[in-house]
Amino acid sequence: MWPDELAFLLDDAEEVDLHIPLAAHDDGSPGKTISRKALKTRISQQDFEKIWPLAEARYRLNGRFSGKAITLIANNPHYQQWHPSDGGSDESVSASGQKYTTSYVIVHFLLDDVSEPVEA
């Protein structure tokens, strides 16, 4: 199960389709593409560092994505185009008047349906 304390990271996630090209043909023409469902979200660099150890493992979800499972795309060569990338930064001022910067990362999670075997 995806840790409850990290559920907020998926609050603003959007469902997207990844179009993954398969190997090109011997004649150089492009091969077929397959589509995979994914979740795309922008999270803080600090939160990304917390979830990095969870990369490449599959986790079931609760809440709005109940019945689904996700896998954080981190360094799989088949999904290089969707590896974590720069998500920009925001400048803010704390309650004490100190300026600070929050850096963000764009991450993708593969999204799969979870099916349970049911005994009749």
CSV table of C-alpha atoms in Angstrom, one decimal:
chain,number,residue,atom,x,y,z
A,1,MET,CA,0.0,0.0,0.0
A,2,TRP,CA,1.1,3.6,-0.7
A,3,PRO,CA,2.0,5.1,2.7
A,4,ASP,CA,-0.9,7.2,4.1
A,5,GLU,CA,1.4,10.0,5.1
A,6,LEU,CA,2.4,10.5,1.4
A,7,ALA,CA,-1.2,10.4,0.0
A,8,PHE,CA,-1.2,14.2,-0.2
A,9,LEU,CA,1.4,14.0,-3.0
A,10,LEU,CA,-1.2,12.6,-5.3
A,11,ASP,CA,-3.9,15.1,-4.5
A,12,ASP,CA,-3.2,17.2,-7.6
A,13,ALA,CA,-2.0,14.4,-9.9
A,14,GLU,CA,-3.5,14.2,-13.3
A,15,GLU,CA,-4.1,11.1,-15.4
A,16,VAL,CA,-2.1,11.1,-18.6
A,17,ASP,CA,-1.3,8.6,-21.4
A,18,LEU,CA,2.3,7.8,-22.1
A,19,HIS,CA,3.0,6.8,-25.7
A,20,ILE,CA,6.0,4.6,-25.7
A,21,PRO,CA,7.7,3.9,-29.0
A,22,LEU,CA,8.8,0.3,-29.5
A,23,ALA,CA,12.0,-0.5,-31.3
A,24,ALA,CA,12.4,0.8,-34.9
A,25,HIS,CA,12.2,-1.7,-37.8
A,26,ASP,CA,15.4,-2.9,-39.5
A,27,ASP,CA,14.7,-0.5,-42.4
A,28,GLY,CA,14.8,2.5,-40.1
A,29,SER,CA,11.0,3.1,-40.1
A,30,PRO,CA,9.5,3.8,-36.7
A,31,GLY,CA,8.0,0.9,-34.8
A,32,LYS,CA,4.6,0.7,-33.1
A,33,THR,CA,3.9,2.6,-30.0
A,34,ILE,CA,2.1,1.4,-26.9
A,35,SER,CA,0.1,3.5,-24.5
A,36,ARG,CA,0.3,3.3,-20.7
A,37,LYS,CA,-1.8,5.2,-18.2
A,38,ALA,CA,0.2,7.3,-15.7
A,39,LEU,CA,-0.2,9.9,-13.0
A,40,LYS,CA,1.8,13.1,-13.5
A,41,THR,CA,2.3,15.4,-10.6
A,42,ARG,CA,4.5,18.3,-9.4
A,43,ILE,CA,6.0,17.8,-5.9
A,44,SER,CA,8.6,19.6,-3.9
A,45,GLN,CA,12.2,18.4,-4.2
A,46,GLN,CA,12.1,17.7,-0.4
A,47,ASP,CA,9.1,15.4,-0.9
A,48,PHE,CA,10.7,13.7,-3.9
A,49,GLU,CA,13.7,12.9,-1.8
A,50,LYS,CA,11.3,11.2,0.7
A,51,ILE,CA,9.7,9.0,-2.0
A,52,TRP,CA,12.9,8.2,-3.9
A,53,PRO,CA,13.4,4.9,-2.0
A,54,LEU,CA,9.9,3.8,-3.2
A,55,ALA,CA,10.9,4.1,-6.8
A,56,GLU,CA,10.4,1.1,-9.2
A,57,ALA,CA,8.1,-0.7,-6.7
A,58,ARG,CA,4.4,-1.1,-7.2
A,59,TYR,CA,2.0,0.3,-4.5
A,60,ARG,CA,-1.7,0.0,-4.2
A,61,LEU,CA,-3.7,3.2,-3.7
A,62,ASN,CA,-6.7,4.3,-1.6
A,63,GLY,CA,-9.0,7.2,-2.0
A,64,ARG,CA,-9.9,8.6,-5.4
A,65,PHE,CA,-7.5,6.1,-7.0
A,66,SER,CA,-8.8,3.1,-5.1
A,67,GLY,CA,-8.5,-0.1,-7.1
A,68,LYS,CA,-5.3,1.2,-8.8
A,69,ALA,CA,-1.6,0.7,-8.3
A,70,ILE,CA,1.3,3.0,-9.1
A,71,THR,CA,5.0,2.7,-9.8
A,72,LEU,CA,7.2,5.7,-9.6
A,73,ILE,CA,9.3,6.1,-12.8
A,74,ALA,CA,12.8,6.9,-11.7
A,75,ASN,CA,15.4,5.4,-14.0
A,76,ASN,CA,13.9,2.7,-16.2
A,77,PRO,CA,15.4,3.2,-19.7
A,78,HIS,CA,12.1,2.4,-21.4
A,79,TYR,CA,10.5,5.5,-19.7
A,80,GLN,CA,13.4,7.9,-20.0
A,81,GLN,CA,11.2,10.6,-21.4
A,82,TRP,CA,9.2,10.5,-18.2
A,83,HIS,CA,12.0,10.4,-15.7
A,84,PRO,CA,11.8,13.0,-12.9
A,85,SER,CA,12.5,16.4,-14.3
A,86,ASP,CA,12.8,20.1,-13.2
A,87,GLY,CA,9.5,21.5,-12.1
A,88,GLY,CA,10.6,25.0,-11.5
A,89,SER,CA,10.6,26.9,-8.2
A,90,ASP,CA,8.5,29.3,-6.2
A,91,GLU,CA,9.8,32.2,-4.1
A,92,SER,CA,8.0,32.8,-0.9
A,93,VAL,CA,8.2,34.8,2.3
A,94,SER,CA,7.8,33.1,5.7
A,95,ALA,CA,5.7,34.4,8.6
A,96,SER,CA,9.0,35.8,10.1
A,97,GLY,CA,9.7,37.8,6.9
A,98,GLN,CA,12.5,35.5,5.6
A,99,LYS,CA,12.6,34.8,1.9
A,100,TYR,CA,12.9,31.2,0.8
A,101,THR,CA,12.7,29.1,-2.4
A,102,THR,CA,10.9,25.9,-2.9
A,103,SER,CA,12.2,23.7,-5.8
A,104,TYR,CA,9.8,21.3,-7.5
A,105,VAL,CA,10.1,18.1,-9.5
A,106,ILE,CA,7.7,16.7,-12.2
A,107,VAL,CA,7.3,13.0,-11.6
A,108,HIS,CA,5.3,10.3,-13.4
A,109,PHE,CA,3.9,7.1,-11.8
A,110,LEU,CA,2.7,4.2,-14.0
A,111,LEU,CA,-0.9,3.6,-13.2
A,112,ASP,CA,-2.4,0.1,-13.3
A,113,ASP,CA,-5.7,-1.5,-12.4
A,114,VAL,CA,-5.5,-3.9,-9.5
A,115,SER,CA,-7.4,-7.1,-9.8
A,116,GLU,CA,-7.9,-9.5,-7.0
A,117,PRO,CA,-8.7,-13.2,-7.6
A,118,VAL,CA,-12.1,-14.0,-6.1
A,119,GLU,CA,-13.1,-17.4,-5.0
A,120,ALA,CA,-16.5,-18.5,-6.1
